[in-house]
Short mmCIF file of C-alpha atoms in Angstrom, two decimals:
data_model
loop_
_atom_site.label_atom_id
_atom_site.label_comp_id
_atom_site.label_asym_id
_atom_site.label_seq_id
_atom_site.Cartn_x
_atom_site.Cartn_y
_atom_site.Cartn_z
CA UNK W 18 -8.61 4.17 71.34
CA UNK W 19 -10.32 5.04 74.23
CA UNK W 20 -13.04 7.79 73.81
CA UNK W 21 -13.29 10.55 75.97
CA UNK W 22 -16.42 10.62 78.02
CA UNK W 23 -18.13 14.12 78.60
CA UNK W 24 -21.21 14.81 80.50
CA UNK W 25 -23.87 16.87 79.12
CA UNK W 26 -26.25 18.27 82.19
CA UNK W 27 -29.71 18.60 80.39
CA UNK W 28 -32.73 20.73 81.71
CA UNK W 29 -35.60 20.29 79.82
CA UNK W 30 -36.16 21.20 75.84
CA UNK W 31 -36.64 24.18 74.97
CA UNK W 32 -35.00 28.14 75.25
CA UNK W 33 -37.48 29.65 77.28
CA UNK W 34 -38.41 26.51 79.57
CA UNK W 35 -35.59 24.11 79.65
CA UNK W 36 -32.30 23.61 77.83
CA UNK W 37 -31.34 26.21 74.74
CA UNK W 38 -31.88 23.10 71.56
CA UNK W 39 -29.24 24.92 69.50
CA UNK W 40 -26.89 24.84 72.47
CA UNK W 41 -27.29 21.41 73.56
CA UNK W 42 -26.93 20.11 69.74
CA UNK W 43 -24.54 21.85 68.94
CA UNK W 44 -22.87 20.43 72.14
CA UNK W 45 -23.59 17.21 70.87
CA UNK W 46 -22.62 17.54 67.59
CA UNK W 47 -19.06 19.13 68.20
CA UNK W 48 -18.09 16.00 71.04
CA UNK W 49 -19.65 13.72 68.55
CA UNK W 50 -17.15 15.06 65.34
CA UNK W 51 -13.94 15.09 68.20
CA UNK W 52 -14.11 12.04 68.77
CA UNK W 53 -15.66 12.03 72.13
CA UNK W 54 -18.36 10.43 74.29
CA UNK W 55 -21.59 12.08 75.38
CA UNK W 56 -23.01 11.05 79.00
CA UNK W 57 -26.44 12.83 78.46
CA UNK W 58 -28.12 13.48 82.02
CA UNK W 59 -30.80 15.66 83.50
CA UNK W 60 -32.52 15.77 86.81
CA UNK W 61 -36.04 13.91 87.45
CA UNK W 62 -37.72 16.92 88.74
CA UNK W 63 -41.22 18.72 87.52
CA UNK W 64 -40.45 21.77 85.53
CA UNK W 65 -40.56 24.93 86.93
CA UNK W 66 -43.38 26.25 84.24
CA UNK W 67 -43.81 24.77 80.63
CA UNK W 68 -43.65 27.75 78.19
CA UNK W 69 -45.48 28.53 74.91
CA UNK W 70 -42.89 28.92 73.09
CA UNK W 71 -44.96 31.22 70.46
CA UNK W 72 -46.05 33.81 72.68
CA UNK W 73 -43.78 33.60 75.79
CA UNK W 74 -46.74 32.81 77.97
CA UNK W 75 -47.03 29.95 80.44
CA UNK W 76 -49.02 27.50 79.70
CA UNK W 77 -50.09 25.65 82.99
CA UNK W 78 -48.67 22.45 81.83
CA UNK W 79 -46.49 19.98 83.92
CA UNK W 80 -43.52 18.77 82.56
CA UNK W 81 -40.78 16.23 83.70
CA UNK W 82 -37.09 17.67 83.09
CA UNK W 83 -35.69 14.17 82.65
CA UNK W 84 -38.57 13.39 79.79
CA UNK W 85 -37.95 16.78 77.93
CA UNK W 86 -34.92 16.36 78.13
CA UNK W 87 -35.05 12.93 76.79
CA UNK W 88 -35.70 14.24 73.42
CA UNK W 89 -32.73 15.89 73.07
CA UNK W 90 -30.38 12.92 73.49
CA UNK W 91 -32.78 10.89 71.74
CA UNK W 92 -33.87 8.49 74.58
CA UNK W 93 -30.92 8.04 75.93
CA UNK W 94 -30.22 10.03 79.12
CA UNK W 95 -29.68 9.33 82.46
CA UNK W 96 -30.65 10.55 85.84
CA UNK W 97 -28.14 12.73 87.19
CA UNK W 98 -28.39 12.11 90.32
CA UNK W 99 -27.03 8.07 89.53
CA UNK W 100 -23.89 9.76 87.44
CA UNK W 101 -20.60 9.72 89.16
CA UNK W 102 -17.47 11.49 88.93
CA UNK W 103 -15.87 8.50 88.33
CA UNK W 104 -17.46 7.90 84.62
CA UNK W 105 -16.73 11.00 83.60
CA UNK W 106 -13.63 12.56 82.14
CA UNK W 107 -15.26 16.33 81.73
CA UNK W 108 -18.44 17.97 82.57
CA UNK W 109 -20.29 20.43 79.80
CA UNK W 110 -23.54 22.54 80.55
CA UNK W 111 -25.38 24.14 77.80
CA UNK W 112 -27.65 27.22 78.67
CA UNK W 113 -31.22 28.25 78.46
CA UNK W 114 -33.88 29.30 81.14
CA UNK W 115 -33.74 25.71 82.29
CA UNK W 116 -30.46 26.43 84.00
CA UNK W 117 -32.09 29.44 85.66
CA UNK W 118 -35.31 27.85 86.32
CA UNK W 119 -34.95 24.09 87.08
CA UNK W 120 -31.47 23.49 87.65
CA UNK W 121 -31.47 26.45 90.05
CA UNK W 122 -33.55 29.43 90.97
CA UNK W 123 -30.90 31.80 89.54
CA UNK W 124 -33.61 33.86 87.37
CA UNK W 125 -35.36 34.98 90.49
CA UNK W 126 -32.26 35.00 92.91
CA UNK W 127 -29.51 35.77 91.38
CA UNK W 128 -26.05 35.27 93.31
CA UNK W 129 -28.21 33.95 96.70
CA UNK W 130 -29.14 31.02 94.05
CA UNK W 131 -30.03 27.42 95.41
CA UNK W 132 -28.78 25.39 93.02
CA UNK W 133 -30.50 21.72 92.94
CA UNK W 134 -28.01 19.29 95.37
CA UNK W 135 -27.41 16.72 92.44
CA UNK W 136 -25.95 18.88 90.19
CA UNK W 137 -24.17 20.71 93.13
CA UNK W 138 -22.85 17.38 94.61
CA UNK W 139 -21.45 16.23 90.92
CA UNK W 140 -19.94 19.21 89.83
CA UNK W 141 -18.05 20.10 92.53
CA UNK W 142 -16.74 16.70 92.59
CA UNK W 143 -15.77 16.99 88.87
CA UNK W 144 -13.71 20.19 90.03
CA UNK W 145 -12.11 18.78 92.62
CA UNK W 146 -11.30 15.43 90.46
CA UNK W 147 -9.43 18.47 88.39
CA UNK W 148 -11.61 17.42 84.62
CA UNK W 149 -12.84 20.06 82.60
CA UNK W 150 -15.93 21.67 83.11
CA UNK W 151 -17.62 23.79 79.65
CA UNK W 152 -20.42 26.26 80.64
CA UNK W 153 -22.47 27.85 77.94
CA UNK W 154 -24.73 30.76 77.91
CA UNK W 155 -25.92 31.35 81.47
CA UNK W 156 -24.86 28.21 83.01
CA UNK W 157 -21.19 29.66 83.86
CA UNK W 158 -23.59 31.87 86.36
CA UNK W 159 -25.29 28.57 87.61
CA UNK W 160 -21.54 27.15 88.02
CA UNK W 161 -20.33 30.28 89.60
CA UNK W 162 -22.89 29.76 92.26
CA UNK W 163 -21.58 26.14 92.88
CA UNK W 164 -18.48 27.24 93.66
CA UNK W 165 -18.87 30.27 95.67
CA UNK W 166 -15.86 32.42 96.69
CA UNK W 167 -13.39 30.43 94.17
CA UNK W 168 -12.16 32.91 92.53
CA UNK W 169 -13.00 31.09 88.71
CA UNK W 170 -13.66 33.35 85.71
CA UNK W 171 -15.70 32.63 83.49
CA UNK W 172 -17.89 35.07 81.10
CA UNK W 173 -21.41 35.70 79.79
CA UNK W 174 -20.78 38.16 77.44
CA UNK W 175 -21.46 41.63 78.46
CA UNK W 176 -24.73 41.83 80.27
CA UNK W 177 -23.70 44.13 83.24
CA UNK W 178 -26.31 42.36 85.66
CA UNK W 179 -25.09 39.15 84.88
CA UNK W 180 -21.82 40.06 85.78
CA UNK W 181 -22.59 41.60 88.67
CA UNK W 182 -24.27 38.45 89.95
CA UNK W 183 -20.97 36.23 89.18
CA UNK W 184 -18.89 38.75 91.10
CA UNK W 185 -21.45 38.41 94.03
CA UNK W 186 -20.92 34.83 94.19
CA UNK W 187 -17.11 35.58 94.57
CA UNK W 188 -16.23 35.01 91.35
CA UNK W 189 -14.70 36.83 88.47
CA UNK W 190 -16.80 37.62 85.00
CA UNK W 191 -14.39 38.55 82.14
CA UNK W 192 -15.97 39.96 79.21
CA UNK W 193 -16.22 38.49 75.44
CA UNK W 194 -18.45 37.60 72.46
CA UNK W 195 -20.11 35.19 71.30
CA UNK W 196 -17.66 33.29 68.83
CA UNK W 197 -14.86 33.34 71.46
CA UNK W 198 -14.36 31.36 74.79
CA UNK W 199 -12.78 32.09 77.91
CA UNK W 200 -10.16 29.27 79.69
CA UNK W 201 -9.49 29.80 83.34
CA UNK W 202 -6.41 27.30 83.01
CA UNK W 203 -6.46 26.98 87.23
CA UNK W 204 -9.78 25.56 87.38
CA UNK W 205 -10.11 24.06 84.16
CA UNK W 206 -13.02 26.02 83.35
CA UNK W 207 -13.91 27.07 79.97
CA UNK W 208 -17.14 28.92 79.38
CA UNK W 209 -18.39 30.76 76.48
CA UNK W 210 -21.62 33.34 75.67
CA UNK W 211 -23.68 31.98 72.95
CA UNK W 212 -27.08 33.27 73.37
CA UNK W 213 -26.57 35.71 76.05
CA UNK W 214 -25.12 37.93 73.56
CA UNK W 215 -25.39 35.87 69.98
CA UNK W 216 -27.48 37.35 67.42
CA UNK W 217 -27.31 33.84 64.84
CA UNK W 218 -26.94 30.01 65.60
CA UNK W 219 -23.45 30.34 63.31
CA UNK W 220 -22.36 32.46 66.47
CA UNK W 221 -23.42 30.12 68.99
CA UNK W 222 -21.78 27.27 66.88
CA UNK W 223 -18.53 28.93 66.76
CA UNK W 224 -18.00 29.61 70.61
CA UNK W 225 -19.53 25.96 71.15
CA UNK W 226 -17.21 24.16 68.63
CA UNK W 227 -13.85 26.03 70.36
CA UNK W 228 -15.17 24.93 73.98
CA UNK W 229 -16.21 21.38 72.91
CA UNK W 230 -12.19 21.19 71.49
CA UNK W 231 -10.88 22.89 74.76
CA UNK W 232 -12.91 20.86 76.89
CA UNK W 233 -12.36 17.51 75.36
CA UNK W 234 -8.66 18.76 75.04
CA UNK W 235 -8.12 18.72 78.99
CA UNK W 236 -10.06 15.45 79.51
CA UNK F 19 -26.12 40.81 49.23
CA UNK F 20 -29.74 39.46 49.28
CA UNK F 21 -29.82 35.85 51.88
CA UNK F 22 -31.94 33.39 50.09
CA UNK F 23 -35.03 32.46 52.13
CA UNK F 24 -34.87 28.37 52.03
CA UNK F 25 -38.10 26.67 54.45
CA UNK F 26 -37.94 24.44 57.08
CA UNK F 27 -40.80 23.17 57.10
CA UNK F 28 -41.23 21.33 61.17
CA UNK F 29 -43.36 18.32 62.89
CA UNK F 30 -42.72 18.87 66.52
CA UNK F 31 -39.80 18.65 68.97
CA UNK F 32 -38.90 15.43 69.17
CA UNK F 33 -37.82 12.23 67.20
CA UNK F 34 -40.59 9.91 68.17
CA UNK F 35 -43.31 12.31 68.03
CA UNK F 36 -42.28 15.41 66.01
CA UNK F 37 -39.34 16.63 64.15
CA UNK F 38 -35.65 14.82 64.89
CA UNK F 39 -34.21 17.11 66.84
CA UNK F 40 -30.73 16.92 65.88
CA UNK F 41 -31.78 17.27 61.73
CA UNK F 42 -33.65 19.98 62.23
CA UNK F 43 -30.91 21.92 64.10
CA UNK F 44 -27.78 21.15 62.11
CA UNK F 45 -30.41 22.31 58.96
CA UNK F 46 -31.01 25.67 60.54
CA UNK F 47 -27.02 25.66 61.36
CA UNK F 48 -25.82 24.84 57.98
CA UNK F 49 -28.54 27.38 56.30
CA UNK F 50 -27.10 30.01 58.35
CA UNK F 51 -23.36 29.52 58.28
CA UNK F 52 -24.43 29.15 54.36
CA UNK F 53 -25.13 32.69 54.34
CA UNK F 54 -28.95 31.89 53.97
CA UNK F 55 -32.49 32.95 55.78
CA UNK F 56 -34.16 30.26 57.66
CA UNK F 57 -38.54 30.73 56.96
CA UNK F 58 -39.49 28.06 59.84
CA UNK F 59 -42.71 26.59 59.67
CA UNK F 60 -45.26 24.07 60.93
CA UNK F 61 -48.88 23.18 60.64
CA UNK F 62 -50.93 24.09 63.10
CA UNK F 63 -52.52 20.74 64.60
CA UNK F 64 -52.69 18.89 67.20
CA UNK F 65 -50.20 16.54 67.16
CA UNK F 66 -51.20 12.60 66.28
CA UNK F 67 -49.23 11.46 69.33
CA UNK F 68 -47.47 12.86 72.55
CA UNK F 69 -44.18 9.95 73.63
CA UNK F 70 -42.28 9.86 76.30
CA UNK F 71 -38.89 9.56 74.94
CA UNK F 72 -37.34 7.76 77.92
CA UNK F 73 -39.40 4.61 77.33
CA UNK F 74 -40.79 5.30 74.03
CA UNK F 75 -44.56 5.03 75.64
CA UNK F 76 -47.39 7.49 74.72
CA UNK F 77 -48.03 9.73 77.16
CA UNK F 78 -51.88 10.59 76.59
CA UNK F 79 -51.21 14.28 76.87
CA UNK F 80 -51.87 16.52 74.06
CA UNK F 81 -50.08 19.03 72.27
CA UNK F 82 -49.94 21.48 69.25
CA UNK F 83 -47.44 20.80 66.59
CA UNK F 84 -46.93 24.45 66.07
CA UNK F 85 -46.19 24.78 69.10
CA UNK F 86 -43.69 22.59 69.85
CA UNK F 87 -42.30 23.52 66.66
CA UNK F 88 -41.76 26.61 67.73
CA UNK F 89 -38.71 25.37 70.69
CA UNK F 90 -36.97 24.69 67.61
CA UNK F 91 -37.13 27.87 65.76
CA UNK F 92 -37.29 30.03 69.63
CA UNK F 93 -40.00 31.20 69.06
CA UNK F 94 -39.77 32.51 65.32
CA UNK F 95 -42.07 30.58 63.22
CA UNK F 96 -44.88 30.55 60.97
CA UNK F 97 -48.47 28.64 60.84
CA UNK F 98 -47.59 26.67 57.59
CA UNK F 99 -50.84 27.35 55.91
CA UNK F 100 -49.65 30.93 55.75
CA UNK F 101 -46.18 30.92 53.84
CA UNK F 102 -46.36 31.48 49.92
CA UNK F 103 -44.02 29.81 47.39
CA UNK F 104 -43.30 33.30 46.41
CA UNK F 105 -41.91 34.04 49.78
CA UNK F 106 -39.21 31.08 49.69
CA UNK F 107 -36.44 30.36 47.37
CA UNK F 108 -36.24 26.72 48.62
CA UNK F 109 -38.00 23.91 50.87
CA UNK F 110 -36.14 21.85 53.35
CA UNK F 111 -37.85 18.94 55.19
CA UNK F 112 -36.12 17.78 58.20
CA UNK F 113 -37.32 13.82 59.59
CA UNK F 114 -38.42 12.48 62.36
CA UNK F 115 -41.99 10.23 63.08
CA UNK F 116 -43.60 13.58 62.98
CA UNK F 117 -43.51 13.69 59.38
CA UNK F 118 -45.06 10.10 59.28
CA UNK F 119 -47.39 11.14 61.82
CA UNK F 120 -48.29 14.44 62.01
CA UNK F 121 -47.45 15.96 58.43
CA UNK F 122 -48.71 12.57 56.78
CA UNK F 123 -50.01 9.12 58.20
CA UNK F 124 -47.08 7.56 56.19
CA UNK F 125 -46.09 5.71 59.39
CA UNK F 126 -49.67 3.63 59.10
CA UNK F 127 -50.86 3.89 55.48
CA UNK F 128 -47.73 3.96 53.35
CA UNK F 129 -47.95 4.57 49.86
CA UNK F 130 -51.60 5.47 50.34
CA UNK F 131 -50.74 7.82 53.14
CA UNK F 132 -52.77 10.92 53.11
CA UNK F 133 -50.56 13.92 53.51
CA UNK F 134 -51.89 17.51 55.34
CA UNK F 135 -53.00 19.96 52.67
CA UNK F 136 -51.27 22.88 53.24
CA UNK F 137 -47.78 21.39 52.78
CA UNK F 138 -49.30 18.93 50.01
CA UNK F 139 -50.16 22.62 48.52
CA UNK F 140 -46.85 24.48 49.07
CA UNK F 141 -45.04 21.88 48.18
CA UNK F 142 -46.21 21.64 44.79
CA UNK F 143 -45.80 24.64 43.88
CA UNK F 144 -42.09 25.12 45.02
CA UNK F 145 -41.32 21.83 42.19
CA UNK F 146 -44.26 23.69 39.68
CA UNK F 147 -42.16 26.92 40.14
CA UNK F 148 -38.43 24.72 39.91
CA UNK F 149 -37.10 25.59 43.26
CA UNK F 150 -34.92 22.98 45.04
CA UNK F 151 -36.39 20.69 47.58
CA UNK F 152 -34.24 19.21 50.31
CA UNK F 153 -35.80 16.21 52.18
CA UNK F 154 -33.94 14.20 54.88
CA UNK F 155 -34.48 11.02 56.92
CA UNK F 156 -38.29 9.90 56.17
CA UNK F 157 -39.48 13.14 54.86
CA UNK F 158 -38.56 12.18 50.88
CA UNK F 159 -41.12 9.99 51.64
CA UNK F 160 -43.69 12.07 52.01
CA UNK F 161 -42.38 14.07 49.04
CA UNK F 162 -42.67 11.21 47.04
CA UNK F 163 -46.17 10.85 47.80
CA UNK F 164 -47.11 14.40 47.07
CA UNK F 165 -44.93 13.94 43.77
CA UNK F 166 -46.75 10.83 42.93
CA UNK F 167 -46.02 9.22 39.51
CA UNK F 168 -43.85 11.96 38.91
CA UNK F 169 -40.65 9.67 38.76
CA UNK F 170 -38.60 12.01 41.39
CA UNK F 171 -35.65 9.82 42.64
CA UNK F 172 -35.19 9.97 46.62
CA UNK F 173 -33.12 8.17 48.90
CA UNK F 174 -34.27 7.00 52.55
CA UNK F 175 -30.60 5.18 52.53
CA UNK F 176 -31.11 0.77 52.23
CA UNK F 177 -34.71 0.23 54.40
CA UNK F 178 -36.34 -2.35 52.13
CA UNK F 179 -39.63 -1.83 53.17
CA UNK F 180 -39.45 2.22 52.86
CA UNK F 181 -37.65 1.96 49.42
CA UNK F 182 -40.63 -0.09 48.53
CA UNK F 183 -43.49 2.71 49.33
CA UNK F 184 -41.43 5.46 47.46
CA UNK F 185 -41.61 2.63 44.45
CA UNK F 186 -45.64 2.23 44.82
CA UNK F 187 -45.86 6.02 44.87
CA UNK F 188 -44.55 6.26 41.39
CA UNK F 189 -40.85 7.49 42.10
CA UNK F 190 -37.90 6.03 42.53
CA UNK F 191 -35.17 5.10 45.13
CA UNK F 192 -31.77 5.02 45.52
CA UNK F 193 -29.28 3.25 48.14
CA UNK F 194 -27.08 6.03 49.73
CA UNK F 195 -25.28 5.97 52.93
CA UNK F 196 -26.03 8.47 55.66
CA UNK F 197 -22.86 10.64 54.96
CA UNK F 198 -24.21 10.91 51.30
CA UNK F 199 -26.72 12.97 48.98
CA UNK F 200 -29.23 11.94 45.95
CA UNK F 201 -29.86 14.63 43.38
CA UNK F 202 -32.35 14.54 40.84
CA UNK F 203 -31.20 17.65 39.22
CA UNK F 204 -34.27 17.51 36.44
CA UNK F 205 -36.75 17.70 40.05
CA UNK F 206 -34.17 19.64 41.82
CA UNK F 207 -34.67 17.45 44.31
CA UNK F 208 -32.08 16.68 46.93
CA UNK F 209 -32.15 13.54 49.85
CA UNK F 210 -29.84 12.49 52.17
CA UNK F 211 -30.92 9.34 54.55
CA UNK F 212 -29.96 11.04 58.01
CA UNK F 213 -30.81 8.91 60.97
CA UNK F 214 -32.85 6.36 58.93
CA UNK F 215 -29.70 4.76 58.66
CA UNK F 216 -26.94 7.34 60.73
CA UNK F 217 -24.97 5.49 63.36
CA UNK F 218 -24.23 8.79 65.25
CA UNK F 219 -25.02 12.77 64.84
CA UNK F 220 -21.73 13.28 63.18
CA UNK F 221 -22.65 11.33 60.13
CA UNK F 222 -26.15 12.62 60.20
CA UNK F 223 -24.33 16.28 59.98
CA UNK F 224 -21.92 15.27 57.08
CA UNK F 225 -24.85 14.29 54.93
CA UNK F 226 -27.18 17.59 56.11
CA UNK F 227 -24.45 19.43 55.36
CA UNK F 228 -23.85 18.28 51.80
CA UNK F 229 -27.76 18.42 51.76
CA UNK F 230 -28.12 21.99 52.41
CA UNK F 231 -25.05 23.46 50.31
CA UNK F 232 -26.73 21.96 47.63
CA UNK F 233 -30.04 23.00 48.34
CA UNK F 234 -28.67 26.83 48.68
CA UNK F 235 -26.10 26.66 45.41
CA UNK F 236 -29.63 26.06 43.34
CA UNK F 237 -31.96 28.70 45.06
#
């Protein structure tokens, strides 16, 4: 049997500075148990700031968001700019501040977002190619921004600014919590919260394991 | 209902240079779907080494073990030296080269590794006071060095050379595969081999898992 390959867009290690862990494992873990490949990529790019993750302060360290991001697939990532469409049969992009801060500027500007051209370039190809796309946390935002004026719904939860952004970007934002997911059958979208609005890792796990299956369902 | 408080006790944030990633997480996954309270922890040191993960080089930088640590807890963790035995009702030690290099020097000295006092110290006190001890990958290694001559029985999985420091420390080991679990119920003691011999993060789950239930039903 042939197994299903998935991308996983990395972006760094770490909540407050690059990819949320739990997400991305838990990502990992769920393709892993259904069977499925993971195609773990990031950009090479410098971090936007390195965090302390005790305190919340920066730290005035540089940081590579391919070699972060590295030790989350466990040395074996690729590039994303070198990944095409054509080795993939689904896209999945966990959250964390990474997806606001490296992978785009979203954090700072919101639904008027430059989104870094690799990532733009891949995932609208994977749309257009009709394969699943999963989007965790805040990366449905990130996504949302890709494909401007779409009309895809995905959710974040129920943070109110959030929302507001998607809808900017054309886009619809339907509410939900953490444990559930939302499909948007047209565009092969599935998104889910986790920890935009989950309060344990259980929570996150639950949404994550139902969009993992519903992903690697459509591929 | 009162959650039982089981430490994690952490190395880093990374496999070749800290804590395995993906053991740490599915610990603090199957803790809480388990109805139990993570207590994360780490020393607070610098670490021995800093690796890029991409090419498995050192990178010359230099960073805090705590620190690091604390991406995999975000953000909620403790210095080791400052968590009581009275505080926990169990001790899990995830793997990864961090606990050969930065908990212990197990990585260069073996059986005669010398192993950081303040987890040498809580760690003997959990056995003293009967709690259960979970240890995965290369960490019952490093318990079996604290536990010297104690005759705990461990399992690292079927490495020769590893079985054969756990033997000069005075304990015992026994084969398992990575899907499986040693107990020494008389040490309440409880291994599984995780990615010392895990093919994929599946299997490394299905033997955390079994690791961890076990760990909580005797806390």
């Amino acid at each position: 049997m042939v197994r299903k390959r998935i991308g996983v867009v990395l972006s760094g290690c770490g909540v407050y500075d690059g990819s949320e862990i739990y997400e991305a494992v838990l990502t990992l873990f769920f393709l892993d148990r259904a069977g499925a490949e993971a195609i773990c990529m990031a950009p090479d790019i410098v971090q936007t700031r390195v965090i302390n993750h005790r305190t919340g302060e920066e730290t005035g360290e540089q940081r590579q968001v391919l070699l972060e991001s590295a030790r989350l697939a466990r040395g074996k990532i690729r590039a994303l700019a070198e990944v095409s469409v054509d080795e993939l049969d689904g896209l999945i992009l966990p959250g964390g501040f990474g997806a606001a801060h490296n992978l785009s500027n979203l954090a700072t500007d919101g639904a008027k977002a430059r989104v870094i051209p690799e990532l733009v370039h891949l995932l609208q190809a994977v749309h257009r190619a009709h394969k699943p796309i999963g989007a965790i946390c805040i990366a449905p935002a990130v996504v949302a921004r890709i494909l401007a004026d779409q009309g895809v719904t995905v959710t974040i939860g129920h943070d109110a600014a959030t929302a507001e952004v998607i809808r900017q970007t054309g886009n619809n934002h339907q509410q939900s919590r953490a444990d559930e997911i939302v499909i948007d059958e047209a565009n092969r979208m599935i998104t889910t919260a986790a920890y935009m609005c989950a309060s344990s890792i259980s929570e996150t796990g639950a949404g994550i394991e139902k969009l993992v299956a519903a992903v690697v369902q459509r591929a």
